[in-house]
Coordinates of C-alpha atoms and ligand atoms in Angstrom, one line a residue:
M60 CA 74.2 89.5 147.4
L61 CA 74.0 91.1 150.7
A62 CA 74.6 94.7 149.5
V63 CA 71.1 93.9 147.2
L64 CA 69.8 92.4 150.3
R65 CA 70.4 95.3 151.8
H66 CA 69.1 97.8 149.7
E67 CA 65.8 95.9 149.4
Y68 CA 65.2 96.1 153.2
A69 CA 66.1 99.4 153.4
Q70 CA 63.5 99.9 150.8
A71 CA 60.6 98.1 152.5
M72 CA 61.4 99.6 155.4
R73 CA 60.7 103.2 154.1
F74 CA 57.8 104.3 156.5
A75 CA 55.1 107.3 155.8
E76 CA 55.4 109.5 158.9
D77 CA 52.3 111.5 159.3
D78 CA 51.3 112.3 163.2
D79 CA 47.7 112.9 162.6
A80 CA 46.9 110.2 159.8
F81 CA 47.0 107.2 162.2
T82 CA 44.6 107.9 164.6
A83 CA 41.9 105.1 164.0
M84 CA 43.3 101.9 165.2
P85 CA 43.6 99.0 162.8
S86 CA 41.2 96.1 161.8
A87 CA 41.8 93.4 164.2
P88 CA 42.6 89.7 162.8
P89 CA 40.4 87.2 163.4
V90 CA 42.4 85.6 165.8
P91 CA 44.5 85.9 169.1
C92 CA 47.7 87.2 167.7
Q93 CA 51.3 88.1 169.6
L94 CA 51.4 91.7 171.5
Y95 CA 55.1 93.4 172.2
V96 CA 55.4 95.8 174.8
H97 CA 58.4 98.1 174.5
V98 CA 59.9 99.1 178.1
P99 CA 62.5 101.5 177.0
F100 CA 64.2 102.4 180.3
C101 CA 67.7 100.9 181.4
E102 CA 69.9 102.0 183.9
T103 CA 73.0 102.1 181.5
L104 CA 73.4 102.6 178.1
C105 CA 75.4 99.9 176.5
P106 CA 77.4 101.3 173.9
F107 CA 76.5 98.3 171.2
C108 CA 72.9 98.7 171.9
S109 CA 71.0 100.2 169.2
F110 CA 67.4 99.3 170.4
H111 CA 64.9 102.0 171.6
R112 CA 66.1 102.8 175.4
V113 CA 66.9 105.9 177.6
R114 CA 67.8 105.9 181.2
V115 CA 65.3 105.1 183.4
N116 CA 63.8 108.0 185.2
P117 CA 61.7 106.7 188.2
A118 CA 59.5 109.8 188.6
K119 CA 58.5 109.0 184.8
T120 CA 58.2 105.5 184.7
Q121 CA 54.5 105.0 186.5
R122 CA 53.2 107.4 183.5
Y123 CA 54.8 105.5 180.7
F124 CA 53.2 102.3 182.4
D125 CA 50.1 103.5 182.3
A126 CA 50.0 104.7 179.3
L127 CA 51.2 101.2 178.1
R128 CA 47.9 99.5 179.9
R129 CA 45.7 102.1 178.1
E130 CA 47.1 101.3 175.0
I131 CA 46.5 97.3 175.0
G132 CA 42.9 98.7 176.4
L133 CA 42.1 100.3 173.0
Y134 CA 43.4 97.6 170.9
H135 CA 41.3 95.4 173.2
D136 CA 38.0 97.6 172.7
A137 CA 39.2 97.4 168.5
G138 CA 38.5 93.7 168.8
F139 CA 42.3 92.2 169.2
R140 CA 43.0 89.7 171.4
F141 CA 46.6 88.3 172.6
A142 CA 47.5 84.6 173.1
D143 CA 51.7 85.2 173.4
V144 CA 53.0 88.2 175.2
Y145 CA 56.5 89.5 174.8
V146 CA 58.0 92.2 176.7
G147 CA 61.2 93.5 175.3
G148 CA 63.2 97.1 176.1
G149 CA 65.1 98.1 177.3
T150 CA 64.9 96.3 180.6
P151 CA 60.9 95.5 181.2
T152 CA 62.1 94.3 185.2
I153 CA 63.2 98.0 185.8
D154 CA 60.0 98.2 188.3
P155 CA 58.3 94.7 189.3
D156 CA 55.6 96.0 190.5
L157 CA 54.4 98.1 187.2
L158 CA 55.4 94.8 185.3
I159 CA 53.3 92.9 187.5
G160 CA 50.2 94.9 187.1
L161 CA 50.6 95.3 183.4
L162 CA 50.9 91.5 183.3
D163 CA 47.6 90.6 185.3
A164 CA 45.8 93.5 182.9
V165 CA 46.9 92.0 180.0
R166 CA 45.6 88.7 181.3
A167 CA 42.4 90.3 182.1
V168 CA 41.4 90.4 179.2
S169 CA 43.1 88.4 176.5
P170 CA 43.3 84.3 176.4
V171 CA 47.1 84.5 177.3
R172 CA 49.0 81.3 176.9
A173 CA 52.4 82.4 177.2
I174 CA 54.3 85.3 178.4
S175 CA 58.3 86.2 178.1
I176 CA 59.8 89.1 179.2
E177 CA 63.8 90.4 179.6
T178 CA 66.0 91.2 182.1
N179 CA 69.5 91.8 183.3
P180 CA 71.7 89.6 185.2
N181 CA 71.4 92.4 188.4
H182 CA 67.7 91.5 188.7
L183 CA 67.8 87.9 189.4
Q184 CA 66.4 88.0 192.7
P185 CA 64.8 84.6 193.1
E186 CA 61.8 85.8 195.2
V187 CA 60.9 88.5 192.6
L188 CA 61.5 85.8 189.8
Q189 CA 58.8 84.0 191.8
R190 CA 56.5 86.6 191.7
Y191 CA 57.2 86.8 187.5
R192 CA 56.2 83.2 187.7
A193 CA 52.9 83.6 189.8
A194 CA 51.8 86.5 186.9
G195 CA 52.3 84.1 184.8
V196 CA 55.7 84.5 183.0
T197 CA 56.8 81.6 181.0
R198 CA 60.4 82.2 179.6
L199 CA 63.2 84.8 181.2
S200 CA 65.3 85.9 179.0
V201 CA 68.5 87.0 180.5
G202 CA 71.0 89.2 178.7
V203 CA 74.7 88.4 179.2
Q204 CA 76.1 88.8 176.2
S205 CA 79.9 87.1 177.4
F206 CA 80.9 85.6 180.7
D207 CA 84.9 87.3 179.6
D208 CA 85.4 89.8 182.2
S209 CA 87.2 92.2 179.8
L210 CA 84.7 91.7 176.8
L211 CA 82.0 92.7 179.9
G212 CA 84.4 95.6 181.1
R213 CA 84.4 97.1 177.0
M214 CA 80.6 96.5 176.7
E215 CA 80.4 99.1 180.5
R216 CA 78.7 95.9 181.9
H217 CA 80.6 94.3 184.2
D218 CA 80.3 97.0 187.0
K219 CA 76.7 97.3 186.7
Y220 CA 75.7 93.6 185.7
G221 CA 78.5 92.0 187.5
S222 CA 81.3 89.6 186.9
G223 CA 81.4 85.9 184.3
A224 CA 81.5 84.2 187.8
Q225 CA 78.6 86.3 189.6
I226 CA 76.5 86.1 186.4
G227 CA 77.1 82.5 186.6
Q228 CA 75.9 82.2 189.8
R229 CA 72.8 84.3 189.8
L230 CA 72.0 81.9 186.6
V231 CA 72.1 78.8 188.6
A232 CA 70.0 80.0 191.2
A233 CA 67.5 81.6 188.5
Q234 CA 66.8 77.3 187.4
G235 CA 63.7 75.6 187.4
I236 CA 61.5 78.7 188.0
F237 CA 60.2 79.1 184.1
P238 CA 59.3 76.8 182.0
T239 CA 62.0 78.6 180.0
L240 CA 65.3 80.2 180.8
N241 CA 66.5 81.6 177.9
V242 CA 70.4 83.5 178.0
D243 CA 71.1 86.2 175.5
M244 CA 74.8 86.0 173.8
I245 CA 76.7 88.0 171.2
F246 CA 79.3 86.6 169.0
N247 CA 81.8 88.7 167.0
L248 CA 82.3 91.3 169.7
P249 CA 85.2 93.7 169.3
G250 CA 88.3 92.0 170.7
Q251 CA 86.5 88.5 171.2
T252 CA 89.1 85.2 170.4
M253 CA 88.3 82.2 169.4
A254 CA 89.4 80.9 172.9
M255 CA 87.0 83.5 174.9
L256 CA 84.3 82.3 172.4
D257 CA 85.2 78.4 173.5
D258 CA 85.2 79.6 177.3
D259 CA 81.8 81.2 176.7
L260 CA 80.3 77.9 175.1
Q261 CA 82.0 75.7 177.7
R262 CA 80.2 78.1 180.3
L263 CA 76.9 77.7 179.2
L264 CA 77.1 73.6 178.5
A265 CA 78.1 73.5 182.2
L266 CA 75.0 75.8 182.9
G267 CA 73.0 73.8 180.9
V268 CA 70.2 76.5 180.4
D269 CA 67.3 75.6 178.5
Q270 CA 67.9 78.3 175.6
V271 CA 70.5 79.8 174.5
S272 CA 70.0 83.0 171.9
F273 CA 73.6 83.7 170.1
Y274 CA 73.2 86.8 168.2
P275 CA 76.0 88.0 165.7
L276 CA 76.9 91.9 166.5
M277 CA 74.8 94.1 164.8
V278 CA 75.4 97.6 164.5
A279 CA 72.9 100.3 163.1
R280 CA 75.4 102.4 160.0
S281 CA 75.3 105.6 162.4
A282 CA 76.6 103.9 165.8
R283 CA 79.3 102.7 164.1
H284 CA 81.2 105.5 164.7
A285 CA 80.7 105.8 168.5
M286 CA 80.9 102.2 168.7
A287 CA 84.3 102.0 166.9
R288 CA 85.4 104.2 169.6
S289 CA 84.0 103.1 172.5
M290 CA 84.6 98.9 172.1
G291 CA 86.8 98.7 169.1
L292 CA 86.1 97.0 165.8
A293 CA 84.9 93.8 165.4
D294 CA 87.2 91.5 162.5
E295 CA 84.3 90.3 160.5
R296 CA 86.8 87.3 159.5
L297 CA 85.7 85.5 162.7
R298 CA 82.1 85.8 161.9
H299 CA 81.7 82.5 159.9
P300 CA 83.9 80.2 161.9
M301 CA 82.5 81.7 165.2
Y302 CA 79.4 80.8 164.2
E303 CA 80.7 77.1 162.9
R304 CA 81.7 76.8 166.4
I305 CA 78.7 77.7 168.0
L306 CA 77.1 75.0 166.4
D307 CA 79.1 72.2 166.7
R308 CA 79.0 73.0 170.2
L309 CA 75.6 73.4 170.7
L310 CA 73.8 71.2 168.3
P311 CA 74.7 67.9 169.7
S312 CA 72.5 68.8 173.2
Y313 CA 70.4 71.7 171.5
R314 CA 67.7 71.9 168.8
A315 CA 68.1 75.1 166.5
A316 CA 64.9 76.9 166.8
S317 CA 66.1 79.3 164.8
A318 CA 68.9 80.2 162.8
W319 CA 71.0 82.1 166.2
C320 CA 68.3 80.5 169.0
F321 CA 68.9 77.2 170.7
S322 CA 66.5 75.3 172.5
R323 CA 66.9 72.3 175.1
V324 CA 63.0 71.8 174.9
A325 CA 60.4 71.9 171.8
G326 CA 57.8 74.6 171.5
M327 CA 60.0 77.9 172.6
F328 CA 59.7 81.0 171.1
D329 CA 62.6 83.4 170.6
E330 CA 61.6 86.2 168.2
Y331 CA 58.3 87.5 168.1
I332 CA 57.9 87.2 164.6
I333 CA 58.6 84.0 163.6
D334 CA 55.2 82.0 163.8
Q335 CA 52.7 84.3 164.0
D336 CA 50.9 86.6 161.1
D337 CA 50.5 89.5 163.1
Y338 CA 51.8 91.2 166.1
V339 CA 51.1 94.4 167.6
G340 CA 53.7 96.5 169.3
V341 CA 53.0 98.6 172.1
G342 CA 55.1 101.5 173.7
S343 CA 57.2 104.1 172.5
G344 CA 59.3 103.0 169.4
A345 CA 57.6 99.2 168.8
F346 CA 56.7 98.1 165.8
S347 CA 53.8 96.0 164.1
Y348 CA 53.0 94.1 161.4
V349 CA 49.1 94.0 161.5
G350 CA 46.6 92.9 158.0
G351 CA 50.1 93.1 156.1
A352 CA 51.0 96.6 156.8
M353 CA 54.2 97.2 159.3
S354 CA 54.0 100.4 161.6
S355 CA 55.7 102.0 164.3
T356 CA 54.7 103.8 167.2
T357 CA 56.4 107.6 167.9
F358 CA 59.8 107.6 169.7
S359 CA 59.2 110.5 171.2
L360 CA 58.1 108.8 175.0
A361 CA 56.3 112.6 175.9
H362 CA 54.3 112.4 172.7
Y363 CA 53.6 108.6 173.0
C364 CA 52.0 109.5 176.1
R365 CA 50.4 112.5 175.5
R366 CA 48.5 110.4 172.2
I367 CA 47.5 107.6 174.2
E368 CA 46.4 109.7 177.1
S369 CA 44.1 111.6 174.9
G370 CA 42.7 108.1 173.5
R371 CA 44.7 107.8 170.0
S372 CA 46.6 105.2 169.1
G373 CA 51.0 105.6 169.5
I374 CA 51.6 104.7 165.7
T375 CA 53.0 108.0 163.6
Q376 CA 54.5 105.8 160.9
R377 CA 52.8 103.1 158.7
R378 CA 53.3 101.3 155.5
A379 CA 51.6 98.7 153.5
L380 CA 53.5 95.6 151.8
S381 CA 52.9 95.0 148.3
R382 CA 51.8 91.3 148.2
R383 CA 55.3 90.2 146.9
E384 CA 56.5 91.9 149.8
R385 CA 54.7 90.0 151.8
L386 CA 55.3 86.6 150.6
R387 CA 59.0 87.5 150.5
Y388 CA 58.9 88.8 154.4
D389 CA 57.0 85.4 155.1
M390 CA 59.8 83.5 153.3
L391 CA 62.4 85.0 155.3
M392 CA 60.7 84.6 158.6
R393 CA 59.5 81.2 158.5
L394 CA 62.9 79.7 157.2
F395 CA 64.5 81.8 160.0
G396 CA 62.3 79.1 162.5
G397 CA 64.0 76.4 160.1
E398 CA 61.0 75.4 157.5
L399 CA 58.5 76.4 155.0
R400 CA 55.9 73.7 155.7
H401 CA 54.0 73.1 152.4
D402 CA 50.7 72.8 153.7
D403 CA 51.0 76.2 155.6
M404 CA 51.9 78.2 152.6
R405 CA 49.1 76.4 151.1
R406 CA 47.0 77.4 153.2
R407 CA 48.3 80.6 153.4
W408 CA 49.0 82.0 150.1
G409 CA 47.6 79.4 147.7
R410 CA 49.5 78.4 144.6
A411 CA 50.9 81.9 144.8
F412 CA 54.3 81.3 146.7
A413 CA 55.2 78.6 145.0
L414 CA 54.8 80.4 141.7
R415 CA 55.6 83.7 142.8
L416 CA 58.7 82.7 144.7
A417 CA 59.9 80.5 142.3
P418 CA 63.4 82.0 141.2
E419 CA 64.1 82.4 144.6
L420 CA 63.2 79.3 145.7
T421 CA 65.3 77.4 142.7
A422 CA 68.0 79.5 143.8
M423 CA 68.3 78.7 146.9
R424 CA 68.1 74.9 146.5
L425 CA 70.4 75.4 144.2
L426 CA 73.1 76.9 145.7
G427 CA 72.9 74.4 148.9
V428 CA 71.1 77.0 151.1
T429 CA 67.7 75.1 151.4
R430 CA 66.4 71.1 150.6
R431 CA 62.9 69.8 149.6
D432 CA 61.5 67.3 151.9
A433 CA 58.5 65.6 151.1
D434 CA 56.5 67.9 154.1
A435 CA 58.8 71.1 153.9
I436 CA 61.5 73.4 152.6
R437 CA 64.2 73.2 155.2
L438 CA 67.3 75.0 155.8
T439 CA 70.8 73.6 155.4
R440 CA 73.5 73.8 157.5
R441 CA 75.2 75.7 155.0
G442 CA 72.1 77.8 154.7
M443 CA 71.7 78.6 158.8
Y444 CA 74.7 80.6 157.9
C445 CA 73.5 82.5 155.2
W446 CA 70.2 83.5 157.0
V447 CA 72.0 84.6 159.9
L448 CA 73.5 87.3 157.5
M449 CA 70.2 87.7 155.7
M450 CA 68.5 88.0 159.2
A451 CA 71.5 90.5 160.8
E452 CA 70.8 92.5 157.3
F453 CA 66.9 92.6 158.1
F454 CA 67.9 93.7 161.4
N455 CA 70.2 96.3 160.6
A456 CA 67.2 97.8 158.3
V457 CA 65.3 97.7 161.4
N458 CA 68.4 99.6 163.7
N459 CA 68.8 102.3 160.6
V460 CA 64.7 102.6 160.8
R461 CA 65.2 103.4 164.7
E462 CA 68.5 105.5 164.5
Q463 CA 66.1 108.0 161.8
M464 CA 63.3 108.2 164.3
R465 CA 65.8 108.7 167.2
E466 CA 67.4 111.3 165.7
H467 CA 64.2 113.5 165.2
V468 CA 63.9 113.3 168.7
R469 CA 67.4 113.7 169.6
A470 CA 67.3 117.1 171.5
E471 CA 64.1 115.5 174.0
L472 CA 66.1 112.1 174.4
E473 CA 69.1 114.1 175.7
A474 CA 67.5 116.1 177.6
W475 CA 65.5 112.7 179.3
N476 CA 68.7 110.9 180.0
H477 CA 70.2 114.2 181.7
E478 CA 67.3 115.0 183.9
A479 CA 67.7 110.8 184.7
T480 CA 70.8 110.9 185.6
V481 CA 70.2 113.8 187.7
S482 CA 67.2 112.4 189.4
V483 CA 69.3 109.1 190.2
A484 CA 71.9 111.3 191.6
S485 CA 69.7 112.7 193.8
I486 CA 67.6 109.3 195.2
G487 CA 71.1 108.0 196.1
R488 CA 72.1 111.4 198.1
S489 CA 69.0 111.2 199.9
S490 CA 68.9 107.4 200.5
A491 CA 72.8 107.6 201.5
Ligands
SAM558 C1 67.9 94.5 173.7 S1 68.0 93.8 174.9 C2 67.0 94.1 176.1 C3 67.1 93.4 177.5 C4 68.1 93.6 178.6 N1 68.0 95.0 178.4 C5 69.6 93.4 177.9 O1 70.7 93.6 178.0 O2 70.0 91.9 177.6 C6 68.3 92.2 173.7 C7 69.2 91.5 173.4 O3 69.8 91.9 172.7 C8 70.7 91.6 172.0 N2 71.4 93.0 171.4 C9 71.7 94.3 171.9 N3 72.4 94.8 170.6 C10 72.5 94.5 170.0 C11 73.8 94.1 169.1 N4 74.1 95.4 168.5 N5 74.0 93.1 168.2 C12 73.6 91.9 168.4 N6 72.6 91.8 169.5 C13 72.5 92.8 170.7 C14 71.6 90.9 173.7 O4 72.3 90.4 173.5 C15 70.8 91.5 174.6 O5 71.1 91.0 175.3
SF4_559 S1 71.5 96.0 176.0 FE1 70.1 96.1 177.4 S2 70.8 97.3 179.3 FE2 72.4 97.6 177.3 S3 71.2 100.0 176.2 FE3 70.5 98.0 175.3 S4 68.5 97.2 176.5 FE4 69.9 98.4 177.8

């Protein structure tokens, strides 16, 4: 079944690339939608990560943030308004002043009600976090991955982002500043044992953070080799028992906000794609889903800045989904959030939803993946693990697209990373 899904997702993510075709902005939906802002800069590049990221080059960061503001302005001029903002990366907090300036600019033109930003443990200075809160940030998501020092070492995060004990202390100091403090963890890492996972769960429960996102390790096809060389191979047989252990330990005090996100409080959002129909992605290498079409901006940072500076959209790939693909995408995302409400599906799709997806819906019920309640179709516990596998396949398909797009601009990204290394080293020398 996973092989079939893999094939289907790969087909669905086949984009048409045309640099000149997509100069016009898409049509704005009638209600405010979600905004995803991609900040691709990181201090070090973790070997397991398949996101679009480059080493930070302080000399070039301002230009990129200026382009982000301008691109958001282009959407605003086209009638888009944003209710929820998610700034992801890379490391959005790489330059606090630029990030806060960007958030102020979005809030000045849109009725923003929630802002989520991602960060790393070395950026958790309470006085800077207070400034983010004052700028409207409601959710801070901290990438921890594991508290185990040997695993942090394998992930090349120990020296840069701190030991498990240091990360724990920084999280304690960050608590209570935002309505939601989320911690990103990964399970089924190479070398991770059940005892290590138990320790991580124990640490999380002792900290009592508001939200935990526990991702299975997902690696793009093309990154598998390099990752195996640097971090080793994960034992796939441990994935299911590890997920069951996570549910056993977290569910008594946390509610599943999605198959891999666990919240103490209601109304939080984890992934920026669950509830909203449309989302706009700005920045280099950002995906959007607007009016039934998936699109992606260029993965070349230089090209992205040039396009935006000349008043054009950053979109260079687009694909309109068929009605059936949209129905299935809707089903995948809503069930990932735990339930498909009957009234919601009727409002959005009329009778088409139940009729066209009847084979899938029946098969899922017979396999014990879902149960039908009076108000909604809900995932069972067995279904939650199925959805972890399905979403992992979906994100792997997205990662494969990212790798493909990055391959097109490989020379530019390598030159960028080299120049960034030299530039950071010279700043280090001049301030020494
Ligand atoms: C892309 S990072 C951006 C935020 C920040 N730079 C960080 O490292 O947390 C967000 C989260 O994605 C998750 N992630 C990254 N690569 C992953 C992978 N290959 N498999 C599973 N989760 C991954 C990690 O938990 C990470 O914290
Ligand atoms: S995991 Fe975070 S810090 Fe590491 S490379 Fe990916 S985006 Fe950057």
